[in-house]
Amino acid sequence: MADPKGFLTHEREIAKTRPVEERVKDWNEVYQPGSLLPIISKQASRCMDCGIPFCHNGCPLGNLIPEWNDYAYREDWTEASERLHATNNFPEFTGRLCPAPCEAACVLGINQPPVTIKNVEVSIIDRRGTRGRHPQPPERLSGKTVAVIGSGPAGLAAAQQLTRAGHTVAVYERADRIGGLLRYGIPEFKMEKRHINRRIEQMRAEGTKFRTEVEIGRDIDAKKLRKRYDAVVIAAGATTSRDLPVPGRELNGIHFAMEYLPLANKVQEGDLTVAPITAEGKHVVVIGGGDTGAD
């Protein structure tokens, strides 16, 4: 296990943010690059290696959290990365975007601040850098073909696992770039798109094919797709917004988040010079205080 007295000798420390006056001038991530690396070993040492690690249950992926906490404490980044990738194809995504229910489930959190699991996770993959993203092409092909509809995190993870298992996989995406909500819903200040691009490069090197600007049912008939491939994985995102039936809803200047966010992200990608929907010089009311409202 990690340091048996770590949770007694080290206080919880989280990633430091860049100064406000600096980060309002760009769209880069708000956290200081590399600010976690000097402290992450101590933070990982706070893990108690519980007999029943409830962080496992709190994590939708079932991440082996105590195991990679131990390796991070010992600064064995290779093994930490291996254990992290054993249950998670894209820790650089979840380590930045996940609301971290594992920390809410952390036993230490009963009477002390919980382990900074999310920070440890992203530190492991950032510490490994490109060394943690070497292509892993299959040793042999199965002769089976699979179509994956949707290139969000679910579609990409399914495609990568199926490709590595030896199947020939094609990912279909109706947008002009791969990434789904990661690409067009998540702002750059939460996760820079270079992280998506690196994974796509890895997947291409492994043999996964990508088809953009193809909408199933419009450009390709679903029945024909089913005949063409041995299997079809549907990983389409939930892009239909939930409306608010209140007086005045029909007025101009009222937009759904997913009408605004993709356009703003296209500006950051360089696909648009100016977004058709802009808040510049306007007073704005955001209805909803969750992650989407914050974005």
PDB file of C-alpha atoms in Angstrom:
ATOM      1  CA  MET A   1       0.000   0.000   0.000  1.00  0.00           C
ATOM      2  CA  ALA A   2       0.971   3.664  -0.063  1.00  0.00           C
ATOM      3  CA  ASP A   3       2.485   5.343   2.998  1.00  0.00           C
ATOM      4  CA  PRO A   4       0.471   3.946   5.971  1.00  0.00           C
ATOM      5  CA  LYS A   5       0.759   7.315   7.708  1.00  0.00           C
ATOM      6  CA  GLY A   6       0.350   9.487   4.639  1.00  0.00           C
ATOM      7  CA  PHE A   7      -3.169  10.605   5.495  1.00  0.00           C
ATOM      8  CA  LEU A   8      -1.914  11.680   8.933  1.00  0.00           C
ATOM      9  CA  THR A   9       1.151  13.592   7.792  1.00  0.00           C
ATOM     10  CA  HIS A  10      -0.031  15.272   4.573  1.00  0.00           C
ATOM     11  CA  GLU A  11      -2.887  17.683   4.036  1.00  0.00           C
ATOM     12  CA  ARG A  12      -5.026  17.539   0.917  1.00  0.00           C
ATOM     13  CA  GLU A  13      -3.653  19.770  -1.856  1.00  0.00           C
ATOM     14  CA  ILE A  14      -5.295  20.268  -5.216  1.00  0.00           C
ATOM     15  CA  ALA A  15      -4.077  21.631  -8.535  1.00  0.00           C
ATOM     16  CA  LYS A  16      -3.324  25.344  -8.567  1.00  0.00           C
ATOM     17  CA  THR A  17      -5.127  27.588 -11.013  1.00  0.00           C
ATOM     18  CA  ARG A  18      -3.466  30.220 -13.148  1.00  0.00           C
ATOM     19  CA  PRO A  19      -4.029  33.842 -12.068  1.00  0.00           C
ATOM     20  CA  VAL A  20      -7.382  35.200 -13.227  1.00  0.00           C
ATOM     21  CA  GLU A  21      -5.792  38.179 -14.953  1.00  0.00           C
ATOM     22  CA  GLU A  22      -3.720  35.723 -17.018  1.00  0.00           C
ATOM     23  CA  ARG A  23      -6.306  33.140 -17.933  1.00  0.00           C
ATOM     24  CA  VAL A  24      -8.990  35.610 -19.062  1.00  0.00           C
ATOM     25  CA  LYS A  25      -6.665  36.467 -21.950  1.00  0.00           C
ATOM     26  CA  ASP A  26      -6.721  32.993 -23.499  1.00  0.00           C
ATOM     27  CA  TRP A  27      -8.753  29.787 -23.751  1.00  0.00           C
ATOM     28  CA  ASN A  28      -6.142  27.441 -22.298  1.00  0.00           C
ATOM     29  CA  GLU A  29      -6.811  25.186 -19.311  1.00  0.00           C
ATOM     30  CA  VAL A  30      -7.241  27.090 -16.068  1.00  0.00           C
ATOM     31  CA  TYR A  31      -4.796  24.941 -14.096  1.00  0.00           C
ATOM     32  CA  GLN A  32      -1.090  25.676 -13.937  1.00  0.00           C
ATOM     33  CA  PRO A  33       0.807  23.187 -16.133  1.00  0.00           C
ATOM     34  CA  GLY A  34       2.839  20.771 -14.039  1.00  0.00           C
ATOM     35  CA  SER A  35       1.689  22.226 -10.721  1.00  0.00           C
ATOM     36  CA  LEU A  36       0.662  18.783  -9.478  1.00  0.00           C
ATOM     37  CA  LEU A  37       3.872  16.895 -10.202  1.00  0.00           C
ATOM     38  CA  PRO A  38       5.868  18.144  -7.170  1.00  0.00           C
ATOM     39  CA  ILE A  39       3.089  17.204  -4.738  1.00  0.00           C
ATOM     40  CA  ILE A  40       1.379  14.218  -6.314  1.00  0.00           C
ATOM     41  CA  SER A  41       3.463  11.524  -4.607  1.00  0.00           C
ATOM     42  CA  LYS A  42       2.494  12.899  -1.193  1.00  0.00           C
ATOM     43  CA  GLN A  43      -1.127  13.210  -2.250  1.00  0.00           C
ATOM     44  CA  ALA A  44      -1.197   9.600  -3.453  1.00  0.00           C
ATOM     45  CA  SER A  45       0.353   8.522  -0.142  1.00  0.00           C
ATOM     46  CA  ARG A  46      -2.834   9.651   1.631  1.00  0.00           C
ATOM     47  CA  CYS A  47      -4.647   6.623   0.170  1.00  0.00           C
ATOM     48  CA  MET A  48      -5.311   4.151   3.001  1.00  0.00           C
ATOM     49  CA  ASP A  49      -5.601   1.051   0.752  1.00  0.00           C
ATOM     50  CA  CYS A  50      -8.916   0.228   2.430  1.00  0.00           C
ATOM     51  CA  GLY A  51      -9.975  -3.380   2.870  1.00  0.00           C
ATOM     52  CA  ILE A  52     -13.160  -2.456   1.032  1.00  0.00           C
ATOM     53  CA  PRO A  53     -12.202   0.452  -1.244  1.00  0.00           C
ATOM     54  CA  PHE A  54     -15.488   2.246  -1.794  1.00  0.00           C
ATOM     55  CA  CYS A  55     -13.780   4.454  -4.380  1.00  0.00           C
ATOM     56  CA  HIS A  56     -14.064   1.426  -6.718  1.00  0.00           C
ATOM     57  CA  ASN A  57     -17.824   1.429  -6.290  1.00  0.00           C
ATOM     58  CA  GLY A  58     -18.007   5.193  -6.698  1.00  0.00           C
ATOM     59  CA  CYS A  59     -16.118   5.059 -10.003  1.00  0.00           C
ATOM     60  CA  PRO A  60     -18.343   4.166 -13.001  1.00  0.00           C
ATOM     61  CA  LEU A  61     -15.302   2.540 -14.647  1.00  0.00           C
ATOM     62  CA  GLY A  62     -14.278   0.538 -11.588  1.00  0.00           C
ATOM     63  CA  ASN A  63     -10.798   2.071 -11.664  1.00  0.00           C
ATOM     64  CA  LEU A  64      -8.146   0.272  -9.594  1.00  0.00           C
ATOM     65  CA  ILE A  65      -7.587   3.401  -7.553  1.00  0.00           C
ATOM     66  CA  PRO A  66      -5.625   2.084  -4.538  1.00  0.00           C
ATOM     67  CA  GLU A  67      -3.257   0.247  -6.882  1.00  0.00           C
ATOM     68  CA  TRP A  68      -2.280   3.216  -9.001  1.00  0.00           C
ATOM     69  CA  ASN A  69      -2.216   5.455  -5.939  1.00  0.00           C
ATOM     70  CA  ASP A  70       0.459   3.150  -4.529  1.00  0.00           C
ATOM     71  CA  TYR A  71       2.514   3.272  -7.730  1.00  0.00           C
ATOM     72  CA  ALA A  72       2.162   7.058  -7.909  1.00  0.00           C
ATOM     73  CA  TYR A  73       3.367   7.330  -4.310  1.00  0.00           C
ATOM     74  CA  ARG A  74       6.421   5.257  -5.251  1.00  0.00           C
ATOM     75  CA  GLU A  75       6.810   7.336  -8.453  1.00  0.00           C
ATOM     76  CA  ASP A  76       6.632   4.204 -10.585  1.00  0.00           C
ATOM     77  CA  TRP A  77       4.837   5.976 -13.401  1.00  0.00           C
ATOM     78  CA  THR A  78       5.056   3.061 -15.833  1.00  0.00           C
ATOM     79  CA  GLU A  79       3.161   0.669 -13.561  1.00  0.00           C
ATOM     80  CA  ALA A  80       0.790   3.421 -12.462  1.00  0.00           C
ATOM     81  CA  SER A  81      -0.078   4.068 -16.099  1.00  0.00           C
ATOM     82  CA  GLU A  82      -0.566   0.351 -16.772  1.00  0.00           C
ATOM     83  CA  ARG A  83      -3.009  -0.024 -13.877  1.00  0.00           C
ATOM     84  CA  LEU A  84      -4.805   3.155 -14.886  1.00  0.00           C
ATOM     85  CA  HIS A  85      -5.232   2.034 -18.492  1.00  0.00           C
ATOM     86  CA  ALA A  86      -6.406  -1.410 -17.380  1.00  0.00           C
ATOM     87  CA  THR A  87      -9.895   0.015 -16.830  1.00  0.00           C
ATOM     88  CA  ASN A  88      -9.800   3.362 -18.617  1.00  0.00           C
ATOM     89  CA  ASN A  89      -8.922   4.051 -22.243  1.00  0.00           C
ATOM     90  CA  PHE A  90      -8.742   7.809 -21.814  1.00  0.00           C
ATOM     91  CA  PRO A  91      -7.618   8.895 -18.329  1.00  0.00           C
ATOM     92  CA  GLU A  92      -6.521  12.288 -19.661  1.00  0.00           C
ATOM     93  CA  PHE A  93     -10.210  12.943 -20.434  1.00  0.00           C
ATOM     94  CA  THR A  94     -11.743  11.667 -17.212  1.00  0.00           C
ATOM     95  CA  GLY A  95      -8.961  13.130 -15.065  1.00  0.00           C
ATOM     96  CA  ARG A  96      -9.997  16.566 -16.316  1.00  0.00           C
ATOM     97  CA  LEU A  97     -13.744  16.248 -16.819  1.00  0.00           C
ATOM     98  CA  CYS A  98     -15.129  13.614 -14.470  1.00  0.00           C
ATOM     99  CA  PRO A  99     -17.030  14.971 -11.412  1.00  0.00           C
ATOM    100  CA  ALA A 100     -15.027  12.451  -9.346  1.00  0.00           C
ATOM    101  CA  PRO A 101     -17.700  10.413  -7.525  1.00  0.00           C
ATOM    102  CA  CYS A 102     -14.752   8.290  -6.355  1.00  0.00           C
ATOM    103  CA  GLU A 103     -13.690  11.129  -4.067  1.00  0.00           C
ATOM    104  CA  ALA A 104     -17.196  11.391  -2.640  1.00  0.00           C
ATOM    105  CA  ALA A 105     -16.965   7.654  -1.872  1.00  0.00           C
ATOM    106  CA  CYS A 106     -13.431   7.811  -0.394  1.00  0.00           C
ATOM    107  CA  VAL A 107     -13.393   6.321   3.121  1.00  0.00           C
ATOM    108  CA  LEU A 108     -10.890   8.939   4.275  1.00  0.00           C
ATOM    109  CA  GLY A 109     -13.533  11.537   3.456  1.00  0.00           C
ATOM    110  CA  ILE A 110     -15.652  10.398   6.404  1.00  0.00           C
ATOM    111  CA  ASN A 111     -13.678  12.558   8.820  1.00  0.00           C
ATOM    112  CA  GLN A 112     -10.916  14.141   6.695  1.00  0.00           C
ATOM    113  CA  PRO A 113     -10.633  15.681   3.228  1.00  0.00           C
ATOM    114  CA  PRO A 114     -10.636  12.773   0.731  1.00  0.00           C
ATOM    115  CA  VAL A 115      -7.709  11.689  -1.414  1.00  0.00           C
ATOM    116  CA  THR A 116      -7.223  13.857  -4.516  1.00  0.00           C
ATOM    117  CA  ILE A 117      -7.956  10.881  -6.765  1.00  0.00           C
ATOM    118  CA  LYS A 118      -8.832  12.930  -9.832  1.00  0.00           C
ATOM    119  CA  ASN A 119      -5.616  14.937  -9.612  1.00  0.00           C
ATOM    120  CA  VAL A 120      -3.553  11.776  -9.162  1.00  0.00           C
ATOM    121  CA  GLU A 121      -5.208  10.238 -12.215  1.00  0.00           C
ATOM    122  CA  VAL A 122      -4.472  13.138 -14.541  1.00  0.00           C
ATOM    123  CA  SER A 123      -0.945  13.452 -13.145  1.00  0.00           C
ATOM    124  CA  ILE A 124      -0.153   9.845 -14.012  1.00  0.00           C
ATOM    125  CA  ILE A 125      -1.125  10.208 -17.659  1.00  0.00           C
ATOM    126  CA  ASP A 126       0.452  13.661 -17.990  1.00  0.00           C
ATOM    127  CA  ARG A 127       3.658  12.391 -16.372  1.00  0.00           C
ATOM    128  CA  ARG A 128       3.817   9.528 -18.824  1.00  0.00           C
ATOM    129  CA  GLY A 129       3.025  11.833 -21.743  1.00  0.00           C
ATOM    130  CA  THR A 130       3.373  10.221 -25.144  1.00  0.00           C
ATOM    131  CA  ARG A 131       5.026   7.204 -23.546  1.00  0.00           C
ATOM    132  CA  GLY A 132       1.617   6.211 -22.182  1.00  0.00           C
ATOM    133  CA  ARG A 133       0.045   6.431 -25.636  1.00  0.00           C
ATOM    134  CA  HIS A 134       2.107   4.060 -27.770  1.00  0.00           C
ATOM    135  CA  PRO A 135      -0.071   2.418 -30.441  1.00  0.00           C
ATOM    136  CA  GLN A 136      -1.099  -1.136 -29.586  1.00  0.00           C
ATOM    137  CA  PRO A 137      -2.128  -2.705 -32.903  1.00  0.00           C
ATOM    138  CA  PRO A 138      -3.554  -6.234 -32.760  1.00  0.00           C
ATOM    139  CA  GLU A 139      -1.205  -9.153 -33.297  1.00  0.00           C
ATOM    140  CA  ARG A 140      -3.665 -10.763 -35.719  1.00  0.00           C
ATOM    141  CA  LEU A 141      -6.955  -9.838 -37.377  1.00  0.00           C
ATOM    142  CA  SER A 142     -10.196 -11.664 -36.675  1.00  0.00           C
ATOM    143  CA  GLY A 143     -11.675 -11.088 -40.114  1.00  0.00           C
ATOM    144  CA  LYS A 144     -14.708  -9.424 -38.523  1.00  0.00           C
ATOM    145  CA  THR A 145     -15.815  -5.868 -39.238  1.00  0.00           C
ATOM    146  CA  VAL A 146     -17.515  -3.425 -36.875  1.00  0.00           C
ATOM    147  CA  ALA A 147     -19.095  -0.014 -37.420  1.00  0.00           C
ATOM    148  CA  VAL A 148     -19.201   2.391 -34.490  1.00  0.00           C
ATOM    149  CA  ILE A 149     -21.780   5.176 -34.772  1.00  0.00           C
ATOM    150  CA  GLY A 150     -20.630   8.228 -32.835  1.00  0.00           C
ATOM    151  CA  SER A 151     -17.139   9.435 -31.956  1.00  0.00           C
ATOM    152  CA  GLY A 152     -17.678  10.683 -28.428  1.00  0.00           C
ATOM    153  CA  PRO A 153     -15.841   9.054 -25.507  1.00  0.00           C
ATOM    154  CA  ALA A 154     -18.064   5.946 -25.553  1.00  0.00           C
ATOM    155  CA  GLY A 155     -17.650   5.425 -29.287  1.00  0.00           C
ATOM    156  CA  LEU A 156     -13.906   6.009 -29.191  1.00  0.00           C
ATOM    157  CA  ALA A 157     -13.406   3.631 -26.258  1.00  0.00           C
ATOM    158  CA  ALA A 158     -15.470   0.915 -27.943  1.00  0.00           C
ATOM    159  CA  ALA A 159     -13.587   1.404 -31.210  1.00  0.00           C
ATOM    160  CA  GLN A 160     -10.195   1.208 -29.550  1.00  0.00           C
ATOM    161  CA  GLN A 161     -11.008  -1.958 -27.617  1.00  0.00           C
ATOM    162  CA  LEU A 162     -12.518  -3.650 -30.668  1.00  0.00           C
ATOM    163  CA  THR A 163      -9.552  -2.687 -32.853  1.00  0.00           C
ATOM    164  CA  ARG A 164      -7.087  -4.029 -30.310  1.00  0.00           C
ATOM    165  CA  ALA A 165      -9.081  -7.267 -30.195  1.00  0.00           C
ATOM    166  CA  GLY A 166      -8.333  -7.719 -33.893  1.00  0.00           C
ATOM    167  CA  HIS A 167     -11.521  -6.516 -35.558  1.00  0.00           C
ATOM    168  CA  THR A 168     -11.593  -4.047 -38.451  1.00  0.00           C
ATOM    169  CA  VAL A 169     -13.362  -0.968 -37.092  1.00  0.00           C
ATOM    170  CA  ALA A 170     -14.769   2.139 -38.758  1.00  0.00           C
ATOM    171  CA  VAL A 171     -16.107   5.061 -36.709  1.00  0.00           C
ATOM    172  CA  TYR A 172     -18.875   7.166 -38.260  1.00  0.00           C
ATOM    173  CA  GLU A 173     -19.310  10.771 -37.120  1.00  0.00           C
ATOM    174  CA  ARG A 174     -21.818  13.270 -38.530  1.00  0.00           C
ATOM    175  CA  ALA A 175     -19.723  16.304 -37.531  1.00  0.00           C
ATOM    176  CA  ASP A 176     -16.658  17.454 -39.445  1.00  0.00           C
ATOM    177  CA  ARG A 177     -14.222  16.430 -36.696  1.00  0.00           C
ATOM    178  CA  ILE A 178     -13.849  13.425 -34.426  1.00  0.00           C
ATOM    179  CA  GLY A 179     -14.587  13.782 -30.718  1.00  0.00           C
ATOM    180  CA  GLY A 180     -18.310  14.311 -30.253  1.00  0.00           C
ATOM    181  CA  LEU A 181     -19.142  16.165 -27.058  1.00  0.00           C
ATOM    182  CA  LEU A 182     -15.450  16.208 -26.139  1.00  0.00           C
ATOM    183  CA  ARG A 183     -14.769  18.222 -29.264  1.00  0.00           C
ATOM    184  CA  TYR A 184     -17.792  20.487 -29.559  1.00  0.00           C
ATOM    185  CA  GLY A 185     -19.366  20.554 -26.103  1.00  0.00           C
ATOM    186  CA  ILE A 186     -16.420  20.844 -23.713  1.00  0.00           C
ATOM    187  CA  PRO A 187     -14.690  24.257 -23.738  1.00  0.00           C
ATOM    188  CA  GLU A 188     -10.962  24.538 -24.293  1.00  0.00           C
ATOM    189  CA  PHE A 189     -10.406  25.887 -20.771  1.00  0.00           C
ATOM    190  CA  LYS A 190     -11.599  22.580 -19.329  1.00  0.00           C
ATOM    191  CA  MET A 191      -9.679  20.309 -21.681  1.00  0.00           C
ATOM    192  CA  GLU A 192      -7.466  21.408 -24.532  1.00  0.00           C
ATOM    193  CA  LYS A 193      -8.278  19.611 -27.768  1.00  0.00           C
ATOM    194  CA  ARG A 194      -4.686  18.467 -28.211  1.00  0.00           C
ATOM    195  CA  HIS A 195      -5.494  15.626 -25.805  1.00  0.00           C
ATOM    196  CA  ILE A 196      -8.201  14.356 -28.163  1.00  0.00           C
ATOM    197  CA  ASN A 197      -5.945  14.724 -31.188  1.00  0.00           C
ATOM    198  CA  ARG A 198      -3.203  12.629 -29.577  1.00  0.00           C
ATOM    199  CA  ARG A 199      -5.601   9.769 -28.921  1.00  0.00           C
ATOM    200  CA  ILE A 200      -7.002   9.899 -32.428  1.00  0.00           C
ATOM    201  CA  GLU A 201      -3.463   9.669 -33.804  1.00  0.00           C
ATOM    202  CA  GLN A 202      -2.858   6.637 -31.591  1.00  0.00           C
ATOM    203  CA  MET A 203      -6.086   4.978 -32.739  1.00  0.00           C
ATOM    204  CA  ARG A 204      -5.314   5.603 -36.405  1.00  0.00           C
ATOM    205  CA  ALA A 205      -1.893   4.013 -35.910  1.00  0.00           C
ATOM    206  CA  GLU A 206      -3.619   0.996 -34.359  1.00  0.00           C
ATOM    207  CA  GLY A 207      -5.831   0.598 -37.425  1.00  0.00           C
ATOM    208  CA  THR A 208      -9.111   2.311 -36.555  1.00  0.00           C
ATOM    209  CA  LYS A 209     -10.703   4.107 -39.513  1.00  0.00           C
ATOM    210  CA  PHE A 210     -12.687   7.338 -39.173  1.00  0.00           C
ATOM    211  CA  ARG A 211     -15.494   8.621 -41.404  1.00  0.00           C
ATOM    212  CA  THR A 212     -16.543  12.213 -40.706  1.00  0.00           C
ATOM    213  CA  GLU A 213     -19.523  14.183 -42.038  1.00  0.00           C
ATOM    214  CA  VAL A 214     -21.520  10.984 -42.427  1.00  0.00           C
ATOM    215  CA  GLU A 215     -24.936  10.832 -40.773  1.00  0.00           C
ATOM    216  CA  ILE A 216     -26.563   7.422 -40.488  1.00  0.00           C
ATOM    217  CA  GLY A 217     -30.059   7.560 -41.941  1.00  0.00           C
ATOM    218  CA  ARG A 218     -29.198  10.505 -44.174  1.00  0.00           C
ATOM    219  CA  ASP A 219     -25.929   9.660 -45.937  1.00  0.00           C
ATOM    220  CA  ILE A 220     -25.978   5.905 -45.294  1.00  0.00           C
ATOM    221  CA  ASP A 221     -29.045   3.752 -44.771  1.00  0.00           C
ATOM    222  CA  ALA A 222     -28.956   1.939 -41.428  1.00  0.00           C
ATOM    223  CA  LYS A 223     -30.011  -1.373 -42.997  1.00  0.00           C
ATOM    224  CA  LYS A 224     -27.206  -1.170 -45.551  1.00  0.00           C
ATOM    225  CA  LEU A 225     -24.734  -0.421 -42.777  1.00  0.00           C
ATOM    226  CA  ARG A 226     -25.920  -3.489 -40.875  1.00  0.00           C
ATOM    227  CA  LYS A 227     -25.424  -5.655 -43.955  1.00  0.00           C
ATOM    228  CA  ARG A 228     -21.980  -4.205 -44.659  1.00  0.00           C
ATOM    229  CA  TYR A 229     -20.588  -4.935 -41.182  1.00  0.00           C
ATOM    230  CA  ASP A 230     -20.640  -7.967 -38.932  1.00  0.00           C
ATOM    231  CA  ALA A 231     -21.650  -5.780 -35.988  1.00  0.00           C
ATOM    232  CA  VAL A 232     -22.747  -2.203 -35.330  1.00  0.00           C
ATOM    233  CA  VAL A 233     -22.134  -0.299 -32.090  1.00  0.00           C
ATOM    234  CA  ILE A 234     -24.486   2.633 -31.500  1.00  0.00           C
ATOM    235  CA  ALA A 235     -22.744   5.269 -29.379  1.00  0.00           C
ATOM    236  CA  ALA A 236     -24.728   8.324 -30.415  1.00  0.00           C
ATOM    237  CA  GLY A 237     -24.808  11.246 -28.013  1.00  0.00           C
ATOM    238  CA  ALA A 238     -27.864  12.886 -26.461  1.00  0.00           C
ATOM    239  CA  THR A 239     -27.930  16.160 -28.370  1.00  0.00           C
ATOM    240  CA  THR A 240     -31.658  16.893 -28.047  1.00  0.00           C
ATOM    241  CA  SER A 241     -32.086  19.667 -25.510  1.00  0.00           C
ATOM    242  CA  ARG A 242     -34.765  19.765 -22.822  1.00  0.00           C
ATOM    243  CA  ASP A 243     -36.902  22.826 -23.368  1.00  0.00           C
ATOM    244  CA  LEU A 244     -38.327  25.155 -20.732  1.00  0.00           C
ATOM    245  CA  PRO A 245     -42.032  25.849 -21.462  1.00  0.00           C
ATOM    246  CA  VAL A 246     -42.368  29.293 -19.890  1.00  0.00           C
ATOM    247  CA  PRO A 247     -43.873  32.563 -21.152  1.00  0.00           C
ATOM    248  CA  GLY A 248     -41.421  34.427 -23.377  1.00  0.00           C
ATOM    249  CA  ARG A 249     -39.522  31.321 -24.460  1.00  0.00           C
ATOM    250  CA  GLU A 250     -40.187  32.270 -28.089  1.00  0.00           C
ATOM    251  CA  LEU A 251     -38.345  35.592 -27.817  1.00  0.00           C
ATOM    252  CA  ASN A 252     -35.147  36.296 -29.727  1.00  0.00           C
ATOM    253  CA  GLY A 253     -31.789  35.844 -28.049  1.00  0.00           C
ATOM    254  CA  ILE A 254     -32.719  32.670 -26.145  1.00  0.00           C
ATOM    255  CA  HIS A 255     -30.522  29.700 -27.013  1.00  0.00           C
ATOM    256  CA  PHE A 256     -29.871  26.158 -25.852  1.00  0.00           C
ATOM    257  CA  ALA A 257     -26.377  25.453 -24.552  1.00  0.00           C
ATOM    258  CA  MET A 258     -25.706  23.033 -27.400  1.00  0.00           C
ATOM    259  CA  GLU A 259     -26.595  25.706 -29.923  1.00  0.00           C
ATOM    260  CA  TYR A 260     -23.944  27.980 -28.478  1.00  0.00           C
ATOM    261  CA  LEU A 261     -21.114  25.693 -27.320  1.00  0.00           C
ATOM    262  CA  PRO A 262     -20.335  23.947 -30.646  1.00  0.00           C
ATOM    263  CA  LEU A 263     -20.038  27.314 -32.383  1.00  0.00           C
ATOM    264  CA  ALA A 264     -17.753  28.666 -29.661  1.00  0.00           C
ATOM    265  CA  ASN A 265     -15.574  25.564 -29.959  1.00  0.00           C
ATOM    266  CA  LYS A 266     -15.439  25.912 -33.743  1.00  0.00           C
ATOM    267  CA  VAL A 267     -13.987  29.386 -33.232  1.00  0.00           C
ATOM    268  CA  GLN A 268     -11.297  27.890 -30.989  1.00  0.00           C
ATOM    269  CA  GLU A 269     -10.556  25.238 -33.633  1.00  0.00           C
ATOM    270  CA  GLY A 270     -10.141  27.974 -36.240  1.00  0.00           C
ATOM    271  CA  ASP A 271     -13.115  26.754 -38.279  1.00  0.00           C
ATOM    272  CA  LEU A 272     -14.991  30.024 -37.692  1.00  0.00           C
ATOM    273  CA  THR A 273     -13.680  33.549 -37.333  1.00  0.00           C
ATOM    274  CA  VAL A 274     -16.669  34.780 -35.337  1.00  0.00           C
ATOM    275  CA  ALA A 275     -19.405  32.658 -33.770  1.00  0.00           C
ATOM    276  CA  PRO A 276     -22.928  33.429 -35.073  1.00  0.00           C
ATOM    277  CA  ILE A 277     -24.115  33.452 -31.453  1.00  0.00           C
ATOM    278  CA  THR A 278     -22.060  35.769 -29.272  1.00  0.00           C
ATOM    279  CA  ALA A 279     -22.446  37.308 -25.826  1.00  0.00           C
ATOM    280  CA  GLU A 280     -20.013  40.127 -26.501  1.00  0.00           C
ATOM    281  CA  GLY A 281     -21.278  43.406 -25.069  1.00  0.00           C
ATOM    282  CA  LYS A 282     -24.433  41.781 -23.714  1.00  0.00           C
ATOM    283  CA  HIS A 283     -25.826  40.966 -20.295  1.00  0.00           C
ATOM    284  CA  VAL A 284     -26.466  37.225 -20.137  1.00  0.00           C
ATOM    285  CA  VAL A 285     -28.612  35.058 -17.868  1.00  0.00           C
ATOM    286  CA  VAL A 286     -27.682  31.357 -17.692  1.00  0.00           C
ATOM    287  CA  ILE A 287     -30.522  29.084 -16.558  1.00  0.00           C
ATOM    288  CA  GLY A 288     -29.020  26.013 -14.931  1.00  0.00           C
ATOM    289  CA  GLY A 289     -26.091  25.818 -12.551  1.00  0.00           C
ATOM    290  CA  GLY A 290     -24.554  22.489 -13.525  1.00  0.00           C
ATOM    291  CA  ASP A 291     -21.461  21.772 -15.599  1.00  0.00           C
ATOM    292  CA  THR A 292     -23.191  22.759 -18.838  1.00  0.00           C
ATOM    293  CA  GLY A 293     -24.249  26.089 -17.372  1.00  0.00           C
ATOM    294  CA  ALA A 294     -20.699  26.714 -16.227  1.00  0.00           C
ATOM    295  CA  ASP A 295     -19.363  25.844 -19.686  1.00  0.00           C
TER     296      ASP A 295
END
